[in-house]
Amino acid sequence: MPATQKATPTHSAAEEQAARKAALAAYSGYLAVSRTASRRADPFHPELTRFLADPLLTRVRLAIRDAKEHGAMRTGTLVSDPTVTSVSLDGVPATVEIQDCVDATGYRLVYTKTKKVVPGSGGGRHLATATATRYAADRWLISAGTAHEDQPC
């Protein structure tokens, strides 16, 4: 891998603020549409591509499909309080890193037919991280995300 040269930043504070706002909007949209797609057990919900890009898009689709194949779906409320931890507008592509304390205590994996909670699927409060990536036409999508369930917050 070739070494990259550090260029002098060429973006303004307003551009950085706009990137923060767009990235957080994409993250919020990702959480909302993921909940909807999971509740409907629809791995190809059309709104997923509005907020997600690969590799995260494929991971989310596979998780929804896996739950559906096992007769389960996600239901309930997921509480989120994200913050931007870094903005890199000089990279190609530009990225924004997000950290979140996700409260999944009210967000459960349940059996579709009985609505009973799937054993061992209980949620709690944990750290989550995500990367928003800028694509063509200044479109920000969430391309990576990790739930750090071993790290309470």
CSV table of N, CA and C in Angstrom, one decimal:
chain,number,residue,atom,x,y,z
A,1,MET,N,0.9,-1.2,0.0
A,1,MET,CA,0.0,0.0,0.0
A,1,MET,C,0.9,1.2,0.0
A,2,PRO,N,0.7,2.1,-0.9
A,2,PRO,CA,1.5,3.3,-1.0
A,2,PRO,C,1.2,4.3,0.2
A,3,ALA,N,2.3,5.0,0.6
A,3,ALA,CA,2.1,6.0,1.6
A,3,ALA,C,1.3,7.1,1.1
A,4,THR,N,0.5,7.7,2.0
A,4,THR,CA,-0.3,8.8,1.6
A,4,THR,C,0.3,10.1,2.2
A,5,GLN,N,0.2,11.1,1.4
A,5,GLN,CA,0.8,12.4,1.8
A,5,GLN,C,-0.3,13.2,2.5
A,6,LYS,N,0.0,13.9,3.6
A,6,LYS,CA,-0.9,14.7,4.3
A,6,LYS,C,-1.0,16.1,3.7
A,7,ALA,N,-2.1,16.4,3.1
A,7,ALA,CA,-2.3,17.7,2.5
A,7,ALA,C,-2.8,18.7,3.5
A,8,THR,N,-2.7,19.9,3.2
A,8,THR,CA,-3.2,21.0,4.0
A,8,THR,C,-4.7,20.9,3.9
A,9,PRO,N,-5.5,20.9,5.0
A,9,PRO,CA,-6.9,20.9,4.9
A,9,PRO,C,-7.4,22.0,4.0
A,10,THR,N,-8.4,21.7,3.2
A,10,THR,CA,-8.9,22.7,2.3
A,10,THR,C,-10.4,23.0,2.5
A,11,HIS,N,-10.9,22.4,3.6
A,11,HIS,CA,-12.4,22.6,3.9
A,11,HIS,C,-12.6,23.6,5.0
A,12,SER,N,-13.7,24.2,4.9
A,12,SER,CA,-14.0,25.3,5.9
A,12,SER,C,-14.8,24.6,7.1
A,13,ALA,N,-14.9,25.4,8.2
A,13,ALA,CA,-15.7,25.0,9.3
A,13,ALA,C,-17.1,24.7,8.9
A,14,ALA,N,-17.7,25.5,8.0
A,14,ALA,CA,-19.0,25.3,7.5
A,14,ALA,C,-19.2,23.9,6.8
A,15,GLU,N,-18.2,23.6,6.0
A,15,GLU,CA,-18.2,22.3,5.3
A,15,GLU,C,-18.1,21.2,6.3
A,16,GLU,N,-17.3,21.3,7.3
A,16,GLU,CA,-17.2,20.3,8.3
A,16,GLU,C,-18.5,20.1,9.1
A,17,GLN,N,-19.1,21.2,9.4
A,17,GLN,CA,-20.4,21.2,10.1
A,17,GLN,C,-21.5,20.5,9.3
A,18,ALA,N,-21.5,20.8,8.0
A,18,ALA,CA,-22.5,20.2,7.0
A,18,ALA,C,-22.2,18.7,6.9
A,19,ALA,N,-21.0,18.3,6.9
A,19,ALA,CA,-20.7,16.9,6.9
A,19,ALA,C,-21.1,16.2,8.2
A,20,ARG,N,-20.9,16.8,9.3
A,20,ARG,CA,-21.4,16.2,10.6
A,20,ARG,C,-22.9,16.1,10.6
A,21,LYS,N,-23.6,17.1,10.1
A,21,LYS,CA,-25.1,17.1,10.1
A,21,LYS,C,-25.6,16.0,9.1
A,22,ALA,N,-25.0,15.9,7.9
A,22,ALA,CA,-25.4,14.9,6.9
A,22,ALA,C,-25.1,13.5,7.4
A,23,ALA,N,-24.0,13.3,8.1
A,23,ALA,CA,-23.6,12.0,8.5
A,23,ALA,C,-24.5,11.5,9.7
A,24,LEU,N,-24.9,12.4,10.6
A,24,LEU,CA,-25.8,12.1,11.7
A,24,LEU,C,-27.2,11.8,11.1
A,25,ALA,N,-27.6,12.6,10.1
A,25,ALA,CA,-28.9,12.3,9.5
A,25,ALA,C,-28.9,10.9,8.8
A,26,ALA,N,-27.8,10.6,8.1
A,26,ALA,CA,-27.7,9.3,7.5
A,26,ALA,C,-27.8,8.2,8.6
A,27,TYR,N,-27.1,8.4,9.7
A,27,TYR,CA,-27.1,7.4,10.8
A,27,TYR,C,-28.4,7.2,11.4
A,28,SER,N,-29.1,8.3,11.6
A,28,SER,CA,-30.5,8.2,12.1
A,28,SER,C,-31.4,7.5,11.2
A,29,GLY,N,-31.3,7.8,9.9
A,29,GLY,CA,-32.1,7.1,8.9
A,29,GLY,C,-31.8,5.7,8.8
A,30,TYR,N,-30.5,5.3,8.9
A,30,TYR,CA,-30.1,3.9,8.9
A,30,TYR,C,-30.7,3.1,10.1
A,31,LEU,N,-30.7,3.7,11.3
A,31,LEU,CA,-31.3,3.0,12.4
A,31,LEU,C,-32.8,2.9,12.2
A,32,ALA,N,-33.5,3.9,11.7
A,32,ALA,CA,-34.9,3.9,11.5
A,32,ALA,C,-35.3,2.9,10.5
A,33,VAL,N,-34.7,2.9,9.3
A,33,VAL,CA,-35.1,2.0,8.2
A,33,VAL,C,-34.7,0.6,8.6
A,34,SER,N,-33.6,0.4,9.3
A,34,SER,CA,-33.2,-1.0,9.7
A,34,SER,C,-34.3,-1.6,10.6
A,35,ARG,N,-34.8,-0.8,11.6
A,35,ARG,CA,-35.9,-1.2,12.4
A,35,ARG,C,-37.1,-1.6,11.6
A,36,THR,N,-37.5,-0.7,10.7
A,36,THR,CA,-38.6,-1.0,9.8
A,36,THR,C,-38.4,-2.3,9.0
A,37,ALA,N,-37.3,-2.4,8.4
A,37,ALA,CA,-37.0,-3.6,7.6
A,37,ALA,C,-37.0,-4.9,8.4
A,38,SER,N,-36.5,-4.8,9.7
A,38,SER,CA,-36.4,-5.9,10.6
A,38,SER,C,-37.8,-6.3,11.1
A,39,ARG,N,-38.6,-5.3,11.4
A,39,ARG,CA,-40.0,-5.5,11.8
A,39,ARG,C,-40.8,-6.2,10.7
A,40,ARG,N,-40.5,-5.8,9.5
A,40,ARG,CA,-41.3,-6.4,8.4
A,40,ARG,C,-40.6,-7.7,7.8
A,41,ALA,N,-39.5,-8.0,8.4
A,41,ALA,CA,-38.7,-9.2,7.9
A,41,ALA,C,-38.4,-9.1,6.4
A,42,ASP,N,-38.0,-7.9,6.0
A,42,ASP,CA,-37.8,-7.6,4.6
A,42,ASP,C,-36.3,-7.2,4.3
A,43,PRO,N,-35.5,-8.1,4.0
A,43,PRO,CA,-34.1,-7.7,3.8
A,43,PRO,C,-33.8,-6.9,2.5
A,44,PHE,N,-34.8,-6.7,1.7
A,44,PHE,CA,-34.7,-5.9,0.5
A,44,PHE,C,-35.6,-4.7,0.6
A,45,HIS,N,-35.9,-4.3,1.8
A,45,HIS,CA,-36.7,-3.0,1.9
A,45,HIS,C,-36.1,-1.9,1.1
A,46,PRO,N,-36.8,-1.3,0.3
A,46,PRO,CA,-36.2,-0.3,-0.7
A,46,PRO,C,-35.5,0.9,0.0
A,47,GLU,N,-35.9,1.2,1.2
A,47,GLU,CA,-35.3,2.4,1.9
A,47,GLU,C,-33.9,2.1,2.4
A,48,LEU,N,-33.5,0.8,2.5
A,48,LEU,CA,-32.2,0.4,3.0
A,48,LEU,C,-31.1,1.1,2.2
A,49,THR,N,-31.2,1.1,0.9
A,49,THR,CA,-30.1,1.7,0.0
A,49,THR,C,-30.1,3.2,0.1
A,50,ARG,N,-31.1,3.8,0.7
A,50,ARG,CA,-31.2,5.3,0.9
A,50,ARG,C,-30.2,5.7,1.9
A,51,PHE,N,-29.9,4.8,2.9
A,51,PHE,CA,-29.0,5.2,4.0
A,51,PHE,C,-27.8,4.3,4.2
A,52,LEU,N,-27.8,3.2,3.6
A,52,LEU,CA,-26.7,2.2,3.8
A,52,LEU,C,-25.9,2.0,2.5
A,53,ALA,N,-24.6,1.7,2.7
A,53,ALA,CA,-23.8,1.2,1.6
A,53,ALA,C,-23.0,0.0,2.0
A,54,ASP,N,-22.5,-0.7,1.1
A,54,ASP,CA,-21.7,-1.9,1.5
A,54,ASP,C,-20.3,-1.5,2.1
A,55,PRO,N,-19.8,-2.3,3.0
A,55,PRO,CA,-20.3,-3.6,3.3
A,55,PRO,C,-21.4,-3.7,4.4
A,56,LEU,N,-21.8,-2.6,5.0
A,56,LEU,CA,-22.8,-2.7,6.0
A,56,LEU,C,-24.2,-3.1,5.5
A,57,LEU,N,-24.5,-2.6,4.3
A,57,LEU,CA,-25.8,-2.9,3.7
A,57,LEU,C,-26.0,-4.4,3.6
A,58,THR,N,-25.0,-5.1,3.1
A,58,THR,CA,-25.0,-6.6,3.0
A,58,THR,C,-25.2,-7.3,4.3
A,59,ARG,N,-24.4,-6.8,5.3
A,59,ARG,CA,-24.5,-7.4,6.7
A,59,ARG,C,-25.9,-7.2,7.3
A,60,VAL,N,-26.5,-6.0,7.1
A,60,VAL,CA,-27.9,-5.8,7.6
A,60,VAL,C,-28.9,-6.7,6.9
A,61,ARG,N,-28.7,-6.8,5.6
A,61,ARG,CA,-29.7,-7.7,4.8
A,61,ARG,C,-29.5,-9.1,5.2
A,62,LEU,N,-28.3,-9.6,5.4
A,62,LEU,CA,-28.1,-11.0,5.9
A,62,LEU,C,-28.7,-11.2,7.3
A,63,ALA,N,-28.5,-10.3,8.2
A,63,ALA,CA,-29.1,-10.4,9.5
A,63,ALA,C,-30.6,-10.5,9.5
A,64,ILE,N,-31.2,-9.6,8.7
A,64,ILE,CA,-32.7,-9.7,8.6
A,64,ILE,C,-33.1,-11.0,7.9
A,65,ARG,N,-32.4,-11.4,6.9
A,65,ARG,CA,-32.8,-12.7,6.2
A,65,ARG,C,-32.6,-13.9,7.2
A,66,ASP,N,-31.5,-13.9,7.9
A,66,ASP,CA,-31.3,-14.9,8.9
A,66,ASP,C,-32.4,-15.0,9.9
A,67,ALA,N,-32.8,-13.9,10.5
A,67,ALA,CA,-33.9,-13.9,11.5
A,67,ALA,C,-35.2,-14.4,10.8
A,68,LYS,N,-35.5,-13.9,9.6
A,68,LYS,CA,-36.7,-14.3,8.9
A,68,LYS,C,-36.7,-15.9,8.7
A,69,GLU,N,-35.5,-16.4,8.3
A,69,GLU,CA,-35.4,-17.8,8.0
A,69,GLU,C,-35.6,-18.7,9.3
A,70,HIS,N,-35.4,-18.1,10.4
A,70,HIS,CA,-35.5,-18.7,11.7
A,70,HIS,C,-36.9,-18.4,12.4
A,71,GLY,N,-37.8,-17.7,11.6
A,71,GLY,CA,-39.1,-17.4,12.1
A,71,GLY,C,-39.1,-16.3,13.2
A,72,ALA,N,-38.1,-15.4,13.1
A,72,ALA,CA,-38.0,-14.3,14.1
A,72,ALA,C,-38.0,-12.9,13.4
A,73,MET,N,-38.2,-11.9,14.2
A,73,MET,CA,-38.1,-10.5,13.7
A,73,MET,C,-37.7,-9.6,14.9
A,74,ARG,N,-37.2,-8.5,14.6
A,74,ARG,CA,-36.9,-7.5,15.7
A,74,ARG,C,-38.2,-6.6,15.9
A,75,THR,N,-38.4,-6.3,17.1
A,75,THR,CA,-39.5,-5.4,17.5
A,75,THR,C,-39.2,-4.6,18.7
A,76,GLY,N,-39.9,-3.5,18.8
A,76,GLY,CA,-39.6,-2.6,20.0
A,76,GLY,C,-38.9,-1.3,19.6
A,77,THR,N,-38.3,-0.7,20.7
A,77,THR,CA,-37.7,0.6,20.5
A,77,THR,C,-36.2,0.5,20.8
A,78,LEU,N,-35.5,1.2,19.9
A,78,LEU,CA,-34.0,1.3,20.0
A,78,LEU,C,-33.8,2.8,20.3
A,79,VAL,N,-33.1,3.1,21.4
A,79,VAL,CA,-32.8,4.4,21.8
A,79,VAL,C,-31.3,4.7,21.4
A,80,SER,N,-31.1,5.8,20.7
A,80,SER,CA,-29.8,6.2,20.2
A,80,SER,C,-29.4,7.6,20.6
A,81,ASP,N,-28.1,7.8,20.9
A,81,ASP,CA,-27.6,9.2,21.2
A,81,ASP,C,-26.3,9.3,20.6
A,82,PRO,N,-26.2,9.5,19.3
A,82,PRO,CA,-24.9,9.5,18.6
A,82,PRO,C,-24.2,10.8,18.7
A,83,THR,N,-22.9,10.7,18.5
A,83,THR,CA,-22.0,11.9,18.4
A,83,THR,C,-21.0,11.7,17.4
A,84,VAL,N,-20.5,12.7,16.7
A,84,VAL,CA,-19.4,12.6,15.8
A,84,VAL,C,-18.1,12.6,16.5
A,85,THR,N,-17.3,11.7,16.2
A,85,THR,CA,-15.9,11.6,16.9
A,85,THR,C,-14.8,12.1,16.0
A,86,SER,N,-15.0,12.1,14.6
A,86,SER,CA,-14.0,12.6,13.7
A,86,SER,C,-14.6,12.9,12.4
A,87,VAL,N,-14.0,13.9,11.7
A,87,VAL,CA,-14.4,14.2,10.3
A,87,VAL,C,-13.2,14.2,9.5
A,88,SER,N,-13.2,13.5,8.4
A,88,SER,CA,-12.1,13.5,7.4
A,88,SER,C,-12.6,13.9,6.0
A,89,LEU,N,-12.5,15.2,5.7
A,89,LEU,CA,-13.0,15.6,4.4
A,89,LEU,C,-11.9,15.6,3.4
A,90,ASP,N,-10.7,15.5,3.8
A,90,ASP,CA,-9.6,15.5,2.9
A,90,ASP,C,-9.3,14.1,2.3
A,91,GLY,N,-9.8,13.1,2.9
A,91,GLY,CA,-9.6,11.7,2.4
A,91,GLY,C,-10.5,11.4,1.2
A,92,VAL,N,-10.1,10.4,0.5
A,92,VAL,CA,-10.9,9.9,-0.7
A,92,VAL,C,-11.3,8.5,-0.4
A,93,PRO,N,-12.5,8.2,-0.1
A,93,PRO,CA,-13.6,9.2,0.1
A,93,PRO,C,-13.6,9.9,1.4
A,94,ALA,N,-14.3,10.9,1.5
A,94,ALA,CA,-14.5,11.7,2.8
A,94,ALA,C,-15.3,10.8,3.8
A,95,THR,N,-15.0,10.8,5.0
A,95,THR,CA,-15.7,10.0,6.0
A,95,THR,C,-15.9,10.8,7.3
A,96,VAL,N,-16.9,10.3,8.0
A,96,VAL,CA,-17.3,10.9,9.3
A,96,VAL,C,-17.4,9.6,10.3
A,97,GLU,N,-16.7,9.7,11.4
A,97,GLU,CA,-16.8,8.6,12.4
A,97,GLU,C,-17.9,9.0,13.4
A,98,ILE,N,-18.7,8.0,13.8
A,98,ILE,CA,-19.8,8.3,14.7
A,98,ILE,C,-19.7,7.2,15.9
A,99,GLN,N,-19.9,7.7,17.1
A,99,GLN,CA,-20.0,6.9,18.2
A,99,GLN,C,-21.4,7.0,18.9
A,100,ASP,N,-21.9,5.9,19.4
A,100,ASP,CA,-23.3,6.0,19.9
A,100,ASP,C,-23.4,5.1,21.1
A,101,CYS,N,-24.2,5.5,22.1
A,101,CYS,CA,-24.6,4.7,23.2
A,101,CYS,C,-26.0,4.2,22.9
A,102,VAL,N,-26.1,3.0,22.4
A,102,VAL,CA,-27.4,2.4,22.0
A,102,VAL,C,-28.0,1.7,23.2
A,103,ASP,N,-29.3,2.0,23.4
A,103,ASP,CA,-30.1,1.4,24.5
A,103,ASP,C,-31.1,0.4,23.8
A,104,ALA,N,-30.7,-0.9,23.8
A,104,ALA,CA,-31.5,-1.9,23.1
A,104,ALA,C,-32.4,-2.7,24.1
A,105,THR,N,-32.6,-2.2,25.3
A,105,THR,CA,-33.3,-2.9,26.3
A,105,THR,C,-34.8,-3.1,25.9
A,106,GLY,N,-35.3,-2.2,25.1
A,106,GLY,CA,-36.7,-2.4,24.6
A,106,GLY,C,-36.8,-2.9,23.2
A,107,TYR,N,-35.6,-3.3,22.6
A,107,TYR,CA,-35.6,-3.8,21.2
A,107,TYR,C,-35.2,-5.3,21.2
A,108,ARG,N,-36.2,-6.1,20.9
A,108,ARG,CA,-36.0,-7.5,21.1
A,108,ARG,C,-36.2,-8.3,19.8
A,109,LEU,N,-35.5,-9.5,19.8
A,109,LEU,CA,-35.7,-10.5,18.7
A,109,LEU,C,-36.8,-11.4,19.2
A,110,VAL,N,-37.9,-11.5,18.5
A,110,VAL,CA,-39.1,-12.3,18.9
A,110,VAL,C,-39.5,-13.3,17.8
A,111,TYR,N,-40.1,-14.3,18.2
A,111,TYR,CA,-40.6,-15.3,17.2
A,111,TYR,C,-41.8,-14.6,16.6
A,112,THR,N,-41.9,-14.7,15.2
A,112,THR,CA,-42.9,-14.0,14.5
A,112,THR,C,-44.3,-14.5,14.8
A,113,LYS,N,-44.5,-15.8,15.0
A,113,LYS,CA,-45.8,-16.3,15.2
A,113,LYS,C,-46.3,-16.1,16.7
A,114,THR,N,-45.4,-16.2,17.7
A,114,THR,CA,-45.9,-16.1,19.1
A,114,THR,C,-45.5,-14.8,19.7
A,115,LYS,N,-44.7,-14.0,19.1
A,115,LYS,CA,-44.2,-12.8,19.7
A,115,LYS,C,-43.4,-13.0,21.0
A,116,LYS,N,-43.0,-14.2,21.3
A,116,LYS,CA,-42.2,-14.5,22.5
A,116,LYS,C,-40.7,-14.2,22.2
A,117,VAL,N,-40.0,-13.6,23.2
A,117,VAL,CA,-38.6,-13.3,23.0
A,117,VAL,C,-37.8,-14.5,22.8
A,118,VAL,N,-36.9,-14.4,21.8
A,118,VAL,CA,-36.0,-15.5,21.4
A,118,VAL,C,-35.0,-15.5,22.6
A,119,PRO,N,-34.8,-16.7,23.2
A,119,PRO,CA,-33.8,-16.8,24.4
A,119,PRO,C,-32.4,-16.4,24.0
A,120,GLY,N,-31.8,-15.6,24.9
A,120,GLY,CA,-30.4,-15.2,24.6
A,120,GLY,C,-30.3,-14.0,23.7
A,121,SER,N,-31.4,-13.4,23.3
A,121,SER,CA,-31.3,-12.3,22.4
A,121,SER,C,-31.6,-10.9,23.1
A,122,GLY,N,-31.6,-10.9,24.4
A,122,GLY,CA,-31.9,-9.7,25.2
A,122,GLY,C,-30.9,-8.6,24.9
A,123,GLY,N,-31.4,-7.4,24.8
A,123,GLY,CA,-30.5,-6.3,24.6
A,123,GLY,C,-30.2,-5.5,25.8
A,124,GLY,N,-29.3,-4.6,25.8
A,124,GLY,CA,-28.9,-3.7,26.9
A,124,GLY,C,-28.3,-2.4,26.3
A,125,ARG,N,-27.6,-1.7,27.1
A,125,ARG,CA,-27.0,-0.5,26.7
A,125,ARG,C,-25.5,-0.8,26.3
A,126,HIS,N,-25.1,-0.4,25.1
A,126,HIS,CA,-23.8,-0.7,24.7
A,126,HIS,C,-23.3,0.3,23.7
A,127,LEU,N,-22.0,0.3,23.5
A,127,LEU,CA,-21.3,1.2,22.6
A,127,LEU,C,-21.5,0.7,21.2
A,128,ALA,N,-21.7,1.6,20.2
A,128,ALA,CA,-21.8,1.3,18.8
A,128,ALA,C,-21.0,2.3,18.1
A,129,THR,N,-20.3,1.9,17.0
A,129,THR,CA,-19.6,2.9,16.2
A,129,THR,C,-20.0,2.7,14.7
A,130,ALA,N,-19.9,3.7,13.9
A,130,ALA,CA,-20.3,3.7,12.5
A,130,ALA,C,-19.4,4.7,11.7
A,131,THR,N,-19.3,4.4,10.4
A,131,THR,CA,-18.6,5.2,9.5
A,131,THR,C,-19.6,5.7,8.4
A,132,ALA,N,-19.7,7.0,8.3
A,132,ALA,CA,-20.5,7.6,7.2
A,132,ALA,C,-19.5,7.9,6.1
A,133,THR,N,-19.8,7.6,4.9
A,133,THR,CA,-18.9,7.8,3.7
A,133,THR,C,-19.7,8.7,2.7
A,134,ARG,N,-18.9,9.7,2.2
A,134,ARG,CA,-19.5,10.6,1.2
A,134,ARG,C,-19.4,9.9,-0.2
A,135,TYR,N,-20.5,9.8,-0.9
A,135,TYR,CA,-20.5,9.3,-2.2
A,135,TYR,C,-20.8,10.4,-3.2
A,136,ALA,N,-21.0,10.1,-4.5
A,136,ALA,CA,-21.3,11.1,-5.5
A,136,ALA,C,-22.5,12.0,-5.1
A,137,ALA,N,-22.5,13.2,-5.6
A,137,ALA,CA,-23.6,14.2,-5.3
A,137,ALA,C,-23.7,14.5,-3.9
A,138,ASP,N,-22.6,14.5,-3.1
A,138,ASP,CA,-22.6,14.8,-1.7
A,138,ASP,C,-23.6,14.0,-0.9
A,139,ARG,N,-23.7,12.7,-1.3
A,139,ARG,CA,-24.6,11.8,-0.6
A,139,ARG,C,-23.8,11.0,0.4
A,140,TRP,N,-24.3,11.1,1.7
A,140,TRP,CA,-23.6,10.4,2.8
A,140,TRP,C,-24.4,9.2,3.1
A,141,LEU,N,-23.7,8.0,3.2
A,141,LEU,CA,-24.3,6.7,3.5
A,141,LEU,C,-23.5,6.1,4.6
A,142,ILE,N,-24.1,5.3,5.4
A,142,ILE,CA,-23.4,4.5,6.5
A,142,ILE,C,-22.9,3.3,5.9
A,143,SER,N,-21.6,3.1,5.8
A,143,SER,CA,-20.9,2.0,5.1
A,143,SER,C,-20.3,1.0,6.1
A,144,ALA,N,-20.2,1.4,7.3
A,144,ALA,CA,-19.6,0.4,8.3
A,144,ALA,C,-20.2,0.7,9.7
A,145,GLY,N,-20.4,-0.4,10.4
A,145,GLY,CA,-21.0,-0.2,11.8
A,145,GLY,C,-20.7,-1.4,12.6
A,146,THR,N,-20.5,-1.2,13.9
A,146,THR,CA,-20.2,-2.3,14.8
A,146,THR,C,-20.9,-2.0,16.1
A,147,ALA,N,-21.6,-3.0,16.6
A,147,ALA,CA,-22.2,-3.0,17.9
A,147,ALA,C,-21.2,-3.6,18.9
A,148,HIS,N,-20.7,-2.9,19.9
A,148,HIS,CA,-19.7,-3.4,20.8
A,148,HIS,C,-20.5,-3.8,22.1
A,149,GLU,N,-21.2,-4.9,22.0
A,149,GLU,CA,-22.1,-5.3,23.1
A,149,GLU,C,-21.3,-5.7,24.4
A,150,ASP,N,-20.0,-5.9,24.3
A,150,ASP,CA,-19.2,-6.1,25.4
A,150,ASP,C,-18.7,-4.8,26.1
A,151,GLN,N,-19.1,-3.7,25.6
A,151,GLN,CA,-18.7,-2.4,26.1
A,151,GLN,C,-20.0,-1.6,26.5
A,152,PRO,N,-20.4,-1.7,27.8
A,152,PRO,CA,-21.6,-1.0,28.2
A,152,PRO,C,-21.3,0.5,28.2
A,153,CYS,N,-22.4,1.3,28.1
A,153,CYS,CA,-22.2,2.8,28.2
A,153,CYS,C,-23.3,3.3,29.1
